[in-house]
C-alpha positions as a Markdown table, in Angstrom:
| # | Residue | x | y | z |
|---|---|---|---|---|
| 1 | Met | -66.9 | -28.3 | -68.7 |
| 2 | Ile | -64.8 | -25.7 | -66.6 |
| 3 | Lys | -62.6 | -27.4 | -63.5 |
| 4 | Lys | -60.5 | -25.7 | -61.3 |
| 5 | Ala | -57.6 | -28.0 | -60.3 |
| 6 | Gly | -55.9 | -28.3 | -57.0 |
| 7 | Ser | -53.2 | -30.3 | -55.2 |
| 8 | Ile | -50.4 | -30.3 | -52.8 |
| 9 | Phe | -47.0 | -32.5 | -52.5 |
| 10 | Phe | -46.2 | -32.9 | -48.9 |
| 11 | Leu | -42.9 | -34.8 | -47.6 |
| 12 | Gly | -42.0 | -33.5 | -44.4 |
| 13 | Thr | -39.6 | -35.3 | -42.1 |
| 14 | Leu | -40.0 | -35.3 | -38.2 |
| 15 | Phe | -37.5 | -36.3 | -35.6 |
| 16 | Phe | -37.9 | -36.0 | -32.0 |
| 17 | Val | -37.4 | -37.8 | -28.5 |
| 18 | Gln | -40.0 | -37.6 | -26.3 |
| 19 | Ala | -41.4 | -39.5 | -23.3 |
| 20 | Gln | -43.6 | -42.3 | -24.1 |
| 21 | Glu | -47.1 | -42.3 | -23.1 |
| 22 | Lys | -49.0 | -46.0 | -22.7 |
| 23 | Gln | -52.1 | -44.8 | -20.9 |
| 24 | Thr | -55.2 | -43.6 | -22.8 |
| 25 | Asp | -57.2 | -41.6 | -20.0 |
| 26 | Ile | -57.2 | -38.0 | -21.4 |
| 27 | Glu | -56.0 | -36.7 | -18.4 |
| 28 | Thr | -52.6 | -38.0 | -18.8 |
| 29 | Ile | -52.8 | -37.0 | -22.9 |
| 30 | Glu | -49.9 | -34.5 | -23.4 |
| 31 | Val | -51.1 | -31.7 | -25.9 |
| 32 | Gln | -48.0 | -31.0 | -28.5 |
| 33 | Gly | -46.4 | -27.7 | -29.0 |
| 34 | Lys | -43.9 | -26.9 | -31.5 |
| 35 | Leu | -40.8 | -27.3 | -29.2 |
| 36 | Phe | -42.5 | -29.0 | -26.0 |
| 37 | Ser | -45.7 | -30.6 | -24.9 |
| 38 | Thr | -48.1 | -29.9 | -21.9 |
| 39 | Pro | -50.1 | -32.2 | -20.0 |
| 40 | Tyr | -53.7 | -31.9 | -21.0 |
| 41 | Lys | -54.9 | -32.0 | -16.8 |
| 42 | Ser | -52.3 | -28.7 | -16.8 |
| 43 | Ala | -53.2 | -26.6 | -19.6 |
| 44 | Asn | -54.1 | -23.0 | -19.2 |
| 45 | Gln | -55.7 | -23.0 | -22.1 |
| 46 | Asn | -59.2 | -23.8 | -23.1 |
| 47 | Ile | -58.6 | -27.3 | -25.5 |
| 48 | Thr | -61.0 | -29.9 | -27.0 |
| 49 | Ile | -59.9 | -33.3 | -26.8 |
| 50 | Ile | -61.2 | -35.7 | -29.7 |
| 51 | Thr | -59.9 | -39.1 | -28.7 |
| 52 | Arg | -60.2 | -42.6 | -30.7 |
| 53 | Glu | -62.9 | -43.7 | -28.6 |
| 54 | Asp | -65.5 | -40.2 | -29.5 |
| 55 | Ile | -64.2 | -41.2 | -33.5 |
| 56 | Val | -65.0 | -44.9 | -33.2 |
| 57 | Asn | -68.7 | -44.1 | -31.8 |
| 58 | Ser | -68.7 | -40.5 | -34.0 |
| 59 | Pro | -70.8 | -41.2 | -38.0 |
| 60 | Ala | -68.3 | -38.8 | -39.4 |
| 61 | Lys | -66.6 | -40.6 | -42.4 |
| 62 | Ser | -63.9 | -37.7 | -42.2 |
| 63 | Ile | -61.6 | -35.5 | -40.7 |
| 64 | Asp | -63.6 | -32.5 | -41.3 |
| 65 | Glu | -67.2 | -34.4 | -40.5 |
| 66 | Ile | -65.5 | -35.3 | -37.0 |
| 67 | Leu | -64.2 | -31.5 | -36.4 |
| 68 | Gln | -68.2 | -30.2 | -37.2 |
| 69 | Gln | -68.8 | -31.5 | -33.7 |
| 70 | Val | -66.6 | -29.3 | -32.0 |
| 71 | Pro | -68.7 | -26.3 | -30.9 |
| 72 | Gly | -67.2 | -23.2 | -32.1 |
| 73 | Met | -66.0 | -24.7 | -35.1 |
| 74 | Asp | -66.5 | -23.2 | -38.9 |
| 75 | Ile | -66.0 | -26.0 | -41.7 |
| 76 | Arg | -66.7 | -24.2 | -44.8 |
| 77 | Arg | -67.1 | -27.7 | -47.0 |
| 78 | Arg | -67.9 | -26.6 | -51.2 |
| 79 | Gly | -68.5 | -30.2 | -52.3 |
| 80 | Ala | -68.5 | -34.0 | -51.1 |
| 81 | Asn | -66.4 | -35.8 | -49.6 |
| 82 | Gly | -64.3 | -32.7 | -48.1 |
| 83 | Val | -62.5 | -31.7 | -51.4 |
| 84 | Gln | -62.9 | -28.3 | -50.7 |
| 85 | Ser | -62.5 | -27.3 | -47.0 |
| 86 | Asp | -61.4 | -24.8 | -44.6 |
| 87 | Ile | -61.4 | -23.8 | -41.4 |
| 88 | Gly | -62.7 | -21.0 | -39.2 |
| 89 | Phe | -63.2 | -21.0 | -35.7 |
| 90 | Arg | -65.0 | -18.5 | -33.7 |
| 91 | Gly | -66.0 | -15.9 | -36.8 |
| 92 | Ser | -62.1 | -15.5 | -37.8 |
| 93 | Ser | -61.0 | -16.6 | -41.6 |
| 94 | Phe | -59.2 | -19.6 | -42.5 |
| 95 | Glu | -55.8 | -18.4 | -42.2 |
| 96 | Gln | -56.3 | -17.3 | -38.8 |
| 97 | Val | -56.5 | -21.3 | -37.8 |
| 98 | Leu | -53.1 | -23.3 | -38.0 |
| 99 | Leu | -53.8 | -26.8 | -38.7 |
| 100 | Leu | -51.1 | -29.1 | -37.9 |
| 101 | Leu | -50.1 | -33.0 | -38.9 |
| 102 | Asn | -48.3 | -34.6 | -35.9 |
| 103 | Gly | -47.1 | -31.3 | -35.2 |
| 104 | Ile | -46.2 | -30.2 | -39.0 |
| 105 | Arg | -47.6 | -27.3 | -40.5 |
| 106 | Met | -49.8 | -28.2 | -43.5 |
| 107 | Asn | -51.4 | -24.6 | -44.2 |
| 108 | Asp | -50.9 | -23.5 | -47.8 |
| 109 | Ser | -47.4 | -20.5 | -47.5 |
| 110 | Gln | -48.8 | -18.9 | -50.0 |
| 111 | Thr | -52.3 | -18.5 | -49.8 |
| 112 | Gly | -53.5 | -20.4 | -46.8 |
| 113 | His | -56.5 | -22.3 | -49.0 |
| 114 | Asn | -58.1 | -25.5 | -48.7 |
| 115 | Ser | -56.5 | -26.1 | -45.6 |
| 116 | Met | -58.3 | -29.6 | -45.0 |
| 117 | Asn | -56.3 | -30.9 | -48.0 |
| 118 | Leu | -54.8 | -33.6 | -45.8 |
| 119 | Pro | -53.6 | -36.9 | -47.1 |
| 120 | Val | -54.6 | -38.8 | -44.2 |
| 121 | Asp | -57.6 | -41.0 | -43.9 |
| 122 | Leu | -60.2 | -41.1 | -40.7 |
| 123 | Asp | -58.8 | -44.5 | -40.1 |
| 124 | Asp | -55.7 | -43.3 | -39.3 |
| 125 | Val | -56.0 | -40.8 | -36.6 |
| 126 | Glu | -55.3 | -41.4 | -33.3 |
| 127 | Arg | -56.3 | -38.2 | -31.4 |
| 128 | Ile | -57.5 | -34.1 | -32.9 |
| 129 | Glu | -56.1 | -31.9 | -30.5 |
| 130 | Val | -57.9 | -28.5 | -30.7 |
| 131 | Val | -56.7 | -25.1 | -29.4 |
| 132 | Lys | -59.5 | -22.6 | -29.0 |
| 133 | Gly | -58.0 | -19.2 | -28.9 |
| 134 | Pro | -54.6 | -17.3 | -29.5 |
| 135 | Ala | -51.2 | -19.8 | -29.6 |
| 136 | Ala | -48.8 | -18.2 | -31.3 |
| 137 | Arg | -46.1 | -18.5 | -28.4 |
| 138 | Arg | -46.7 | -22.2 | -28.5 |
| 139 | Phe | -46.8 | -22.8 | -32.1 |
| 140 | Gly | -46.1 | -20.0 | -34.2 |
| 141 | Gln | -48.2 | -17.7 | -36.8 |
| 142 | Asn | -51.7 | -18.4 | -37.9 |
| 143 | Ala | -52.3 | -19.3 | -34.7 |
| 144 | Tyr | -54.7 | -16.4 | -34.1 |
| 145 | Ala | -58.2 | -18.0 | -33.3 |
| 146 | Gly | -57.2 | -20.9 | -33.1 |
| 147 | Val | -54.8 | -25.4 | -32.7 |
| 148 | Ile | -55.9 | -27.8 | -34.7 |
| 149 | Asn | -53.5 | -30.4 | -34.1 |
| 150 | Val | -54.0 | -34.4 | -36.0 |
| 151 | Ile | -52.0 | -37.0 | -34.0 |
| 152 | Thr | -52.3 | -40.0 | -36.3 |
| 153 | Lys | -50.9 | -43.5 | -35.3 |
| 154 | Thr | -48.3 | -46.1 | -35.8 |
| 155 | Asn | -49.7 | -49.6 | -34.0 |
| 156 | Pro | -47.2 | -52.7 | -33.4 |
| 157 | Gly | -48.2 | -56.1 | -34.8 |
| 158 | Lys | -49.8 | -57.1 | -39.2 |
| 159 | Arg | -52.9 | -55.3 | -39.7 |
| 160 | Val | -54.2 | -54.9 | -43.2 |
| 161 | Lys | -57.4 | -53.4 | -43.8 |
| 162 | Ile | -59.3 | -53.0 | -48.1 |
| 163 | Ser | -62.4 | -51.2 | -48.2 |
| 164 | Ala | -64.7 | -50.2 | -51.1 |
| 165 | Glu | -67.8 | -47.9 | -51.5 |
| 166 | Ala | -70.0 | -46.5 | -54.8 |
| 167 | Gly | -72.8 | -44.7 | -54.6 |
| 168 | Asp | -75.0 | -43.0 | -57.1 |
| 169 | Phe | -73.9 | -40.3 | -59.8 |
| 170 | Gly | -70.6 | -42.5 | -60.4 |
| 171 | Asn | -69.2 | -42.1 | -57.1 |
| 172 | Tyr | -66.9 | -44.8 | -55.2 |
| 173 | Gly | -64.2 | -45.2 | -53.0 |
| 174 | Leu | -61.1 | -47.3 | -52.3 |
| 175 | Gly | -59.4 | -47.3 | -49.4 |
| 176 | Leu | -55.9 | -49.4 | -48.4 |
| 177 | Asn | -54.6 | -49.5 | -44.8 |
| 178 | Ala | -51.6 | -51.9 | -43.8 |
| 179 | Gln | -49.5 | -51.9 | -40.8 |
| 180 | Leu | -46.9 | -53.8 | -39.8 |
| 181 | Gly | -44.1 | -54.1 | -37.6 |
| 182 | Asn | -43.4 | -54.2 | -33.8 |
| 183 | Glu | -42.6 | -53.1 | -30.5 |
| 184 | Lys | -39.6 | -51.7 | -31.5 |
| 185 | Phe | -39.8 | -50.7 | -35.0 |
| 186 | Ser | -43.5 | -50.2 | -36.7 |
| 187 | Asn | -44.6 | -48.8 | -40.1 |
| 188 | Ser | -47.7 | -47.4 | -41.3 |
| 189 | Leu | -49.4 | -47.2 | -44.9 |
| 190 | Gln | -52.5 | -45.9 | -46.2 |
| 191 | Ala | -53.9 | -45.3 | -49.9 |
| 192 | Asn | -57.4 | -44.1 | -50.7 |
| 193 | Ser | -58.9 | -43.1 | -53.9 |
| 194 | Ala | -62.6 | -41.2 | -54.6 |
| 195 | Ser | -64.5 | -39.9 | -57.4 |
| 196 | Ser | -67.9 | -38.6 | -58.7 |
| 197 | Gln | -69.1 | -37.2 | -61.6 |
| 198 | Gly | -71.1 | -35.0 | -59.3 |
| 199 | Tyr | -74.6 | -34.1 | -58.2 |
| 200 | Ile | -75.0 | -31.2 | -60.7 |
| 201 | Tyr | -72.9 | -29.8 | -63.7 |
| 202 | Asn | -69.2 | -29.3 | -62.5 |
| 203 | Thr | -69.6 | -30.9 | -59.1 |
| 204 | Asp | -67.2 | -33.7 | -60.4 |
| 205 | Tyr | -64.2 | -34.5 | -58.2 |
| 206 | Glu | -61.2 | -36.8 | -58.2 |
| 207 | Ile | -59.2 | -37.3 | -54.7 |
| 208 | Arg | -55.8 | -39.2 | -54.1 |
| 209 | Asn | -54.1 | -39.9 | -51.0 |
| 210 | Val | -51.2 | -41.5 | -49.7 |
| 211 | Phe | -49.1 | -41.7 | -46.8 |
| 212 | Tyr | -46.5 | -43.4 | -44.7 |
| 213 | Gln | -45.3 | -42.8 | -41.4 |
| 214 | Ser | -42.7 | -45.2 | -39.2 |
| 215 | Lys | -42.1 | -44.7 | -34.8 |
| 216 | Leu | -38.4 | -46.6 | -33.8 |
| 217 | Asn | -38.4 | -46.5 | -30.2 |
| 218 | Ile | -34.9 | -45.8 | -28.8 |
| 219 | Lys | -33.8 | -45.2 | -25.5 |
| 220 | Asp | -36.0 | -43.0 | -23.5 |
| 221 | Gly | -38.0 | -41.5 | -26.7 |
| 222 | Asp | -38.9 | -42.3 | -30.3 |
| 223 | Leu | -37.5 | -41.7 | -33.7 |
| 224 | Arg | -40.3 | -40.8 | -36.7 |
| 225 | Leu | -40.5 | -40.7 | -39.9 |
| 226 | Gln | -43.6 | -38.9 | -42.3 |
| 227 | Ala | -44.9 | -38.8 | -45.8 |
| 228 | Gly | -47.4 | -37.8 | -47.6 |
| 229 | Phe | -48.9 | -37.4 | -51.1 |
| 230 | Ser | -52.4 | -35.7 | -51.7 |
| 231 | Glu | -54.2 | -35.2 | -54.9 |
| 232 | Lys | -57.6 | -33.2 | -55.7 |
| 233 | Lys | -58.9 | -32.2 | -58.5 |
| 234 | Phe | -62.6 | -30.7 | -58.5 |
| 235 | Gly | -65.7 | -28.5 | -60.5 |
| 236 | Ala | -65.8 | -25.2 | -59.0 |
| 237 | Asn | -69.2 | -25.0 | -59.8 |
| 238 | Gly | -70.5 | -21.7 | -58.3 |
| 239 | Phe | -66.9 | -20.9 | -56.4 |
| 240 | Tyr | -66.2 | -18.0 | -58.5 |
| 241 | Ala | -69.3 | -17.0 | -59.9 |
| 242 | Ser | -73.2 | -18.1 | -60.1 |
| 243 | Thr | -74.2 | -20.7 | -62.4 |
| 244 | Ile | -76.6 | -20.2 | -65.4 |
| 245 | Gly | -77.2 | -23.9 | -67.3 |
| 246 | Asn | -74.6 | -25.2 | -68.6 |
| 247 | Gly | -72.4 | -22.3 | -68.3 |
| 248 | Thr | -71.1 | -20.0 | -65.9 |
| 249 | Val | -70.3 | -16.5 | -65.8 |
């Protein structure tokens, strides 16, 4: 069996000080930039905010599925469970859309391909900021057609969530989401694994994700740390050429 394997390793540390926002009203949200943030109500760009309430009320099970609900967004999926996904916006290529995770660039620096290789589960997402149109002045290169910034959450308190699912074609998924901390220092850890034998030849996949983040509140701001690992192995049926029977040409 011919199989294409794709994996990324992301280890990032983000330290910054910012004004703390306690409100949940969309009008009070500050749209994050590379060096500074802009209040949503004062932004002069076309911006869509997908709030936590929108995510909870949506049937979407992954980040790429929730983004498909944004007008003008083109999620180019080549497999189930977001195993191979790229983002286009208003007819753009995937290289012209900048993808950020808590303000940190996630686009592959070599190819810009498979940009949705995020080590984050949808349950960890607090909101998603979608800036439509050129925004290179604020965000840097690749922000030609738009910017997508996925904001994750770190909440105080103790919480553990374990999930499991199974289906046809050897499909299964296991997930762990744990939060521990208080108002001063909070931690969040999520790990998930998914696999399938594929619905036709060479469409099988294996996905492994781990993501950790912490937040330390200090005077007039906070310090944050995040680190993640993502590995994906997938069959590439019809990706490079058409298929005939059980072989590829």
